[in-house]
Amino acid sequence: MAKVTINESRCKGCKLCISVCPKKIIIVQDKLNSKGFHPVGISDMEKCIGCAFCAMMCPDCVIEVEK
């Protein structure tokens, strides 16, 4: 199973990762980070296939995918 780690404090909530996730498991969280943005999170880690499209799309490199 893949493991996705998101550095929520650096995420600016651009939602580019959401648009490329084939399993549609990346969501915008209700909470705000220290910069005032709504960071993304993973709704169901067990559905992640480890494709790393989210990490490749992230302009700020805040997503890390491990297989």
mmCIF file of C-alpha atoms in Angstrom:
data_model
loop_
_atom_site.group_PDB
_atom_site.id
_atom_site.type_symbol
_atom_site.label_atom_id
_atom_site.label_comp_id
_atom_site.label_asym_id
_atom_site.label_seq_id
_atom_site.Cartn_x
_atom_site.Cartn_y
_atom_site.Cartn_z
ATOM 1 C CA MET A 1 0.000 0.000 0.000
ATOM 2 C CA ALA A 2 1.219 3.487 -0.839
ATOM 3 C CA LYS A 3 1.727 6.215 1.735
ATOM 4 C CA VAL A 4 1.135 9.861 0.906
ATOM 5 C CA THR A 5 2.583 12.582 3.118
ATOM 6 C CA ILE A 6 1.453 16.186 2.673
ATOM 7 C CA ASN A 7 3.287 19.082 4.274
ATOM 8 C CA GLU A 8 0.096 20.910 5.234
ATOM 9 C CA SER A 9 1.897 23.970 6.557
ATOM 10 C CA ARG A 10 3.360 24.665 3.086
ATOM 11 C CA CYS A 11 0.288 23.719 1.007
ATOM 12 C CA LYS A 12 -1.384 26.722 -0.605
ATOM 13 C CA GLY A 13 -4.521 24.837 -1.645
ATOM 14 C CA CYS A 14 -4.110 25.321 -5.390
ATOM 15 C CA LYS A 15 -6.003 22.044 -6.010
ATOM 16 C CA LEU A 16 -3.810 20.958 -8.935
ATOM 17 C CA CYS A 17 -3.197 17.624 -7.208
ATOM 18 C CA ILE A 18 -6.957 17.035 -6.912
ATOM 19 C CA SER A 19 -7.387 17.364 -10.677
ATOM 20 C CA VAL A 20 -4.867 14.607 -11.491
ATOM 21 C CA CYS A 21 -5.710 11.981 -8.855
ATOM 22 C CA PRO A 22 -7.195 8.964 -10.701
ATOM 23 C CA LYS A 23 -8.860 7.664 -7.517
ATOM 24 C CA LYS A 24 -10.252 11.091 -6.487
ATOM 25 C CA ILE A 25 -9.123 10.678 -2.871
ATOM 26 C CA ILE A 26 -7.489 14.097 -2.411
ATOM 27 C CA ILE A 27 -9.745 16.614 -0.694
ATOM 28 C CA VAL A 28 -9.555 20.207 0.516
ATOM 29 C CA GLN A 29 -9.668 20.325 4.304
ATOM 30 C CA ASP A 30 -11.855 22.725 6.289
ATOM 31 C CA LYS A 31 -9.015 23.827 8.559
ATOM 32 C CA LEU A 32 -6.563 26.600 7.748
ATOM 33 C CA ASN A 33 -2.802 26.236 7.828
ATOM 34 C CA SER A 34 -0.422 28.823 9.312
ATOM 35 C CA LYS A 35 -0.402 30.782 6.039
ATOM 36 C CA GLY A 36 -4.205 31.040 5.924
ATOM 37 C CA PHE A 37 -4.792 28.469 3.166
ATOM 38 C CA HIS A 38 -6.997 25.385 3.193
ATOM 39 C CA PRO A 39 -4.504 22.503 2.717
ATOM 40 C CA VAL A 40 -5.369 19.274 0.941
ATOM 41 C CA GLY A 41 -5.602 15.883 2.592
ATOM 42 C CA ILE A 42 -6.264 12.261 1.722
ATOM 43 C CA SER A 43 -9.786 10.950 2.277
ATOM 44 C CA ASP A 44 -9.025 7.218 2.004
ATOM 45 C CA MET A 45 -5.359 6.174 2.008
ATOM 46 C CA GLU A 46 -6.250 2.529 1.284
ATOM 47 C CA LYS A 47 -7.520 3.498 -2.184
ATOM 48 C CA CYS A 48 -4.223 5.160 -3.140
ATOM 49 C CA ILE A 49 -2.408 3.290 -5.933
ATOM 50 C CA GLY A 50 0.891 5.157 -5.501
ATOM 51 C CA CYS A 51 0.929 6.696 -8.972
ATOM 52 C CA ALA A 52 2.495 9.922 -7.574
ATOM 53 C CA PHE A 53 0.664 12.122 -10.090
ATOM 54 C CA CYS A 54 -0.232 14.401 -7.179
ATOM 55 C CA ALA A 55 3.410 14.828 -6.188
ATOM 56 C CA MET A 56 4.480 15.488 -9.783
ATOM 57 C CA MET A 57 1.756 18.116 -10.240
ATOM 58 C CA CYS A 58 2.385 19.998 -6.972
ATOM 59 C CA PRO A 59 4.166 23.290 -7.785
ATOM 60 C CA ASP A 60 5.478 23.628 -4.228
ATOM 61 C CA CYS A 61 6.669 20.022 -3.762
ATOM 62 C CA VAL A 62 4.648 19.501 -0.570
ATOM 63 C CA ILE A 63 3.471 15.981 -1.455
ATOM 64 C CA GLU A 64 5.606 12.871 -0.991
ATOM 65 C CA VAL A 65 4.510 9.395 -2.121
ATOM 66 C CA GLU A 66 6.127 6.209 -0.826
ATOM 67 C CA LYS A 67 5.344 2.710 -2.045
#
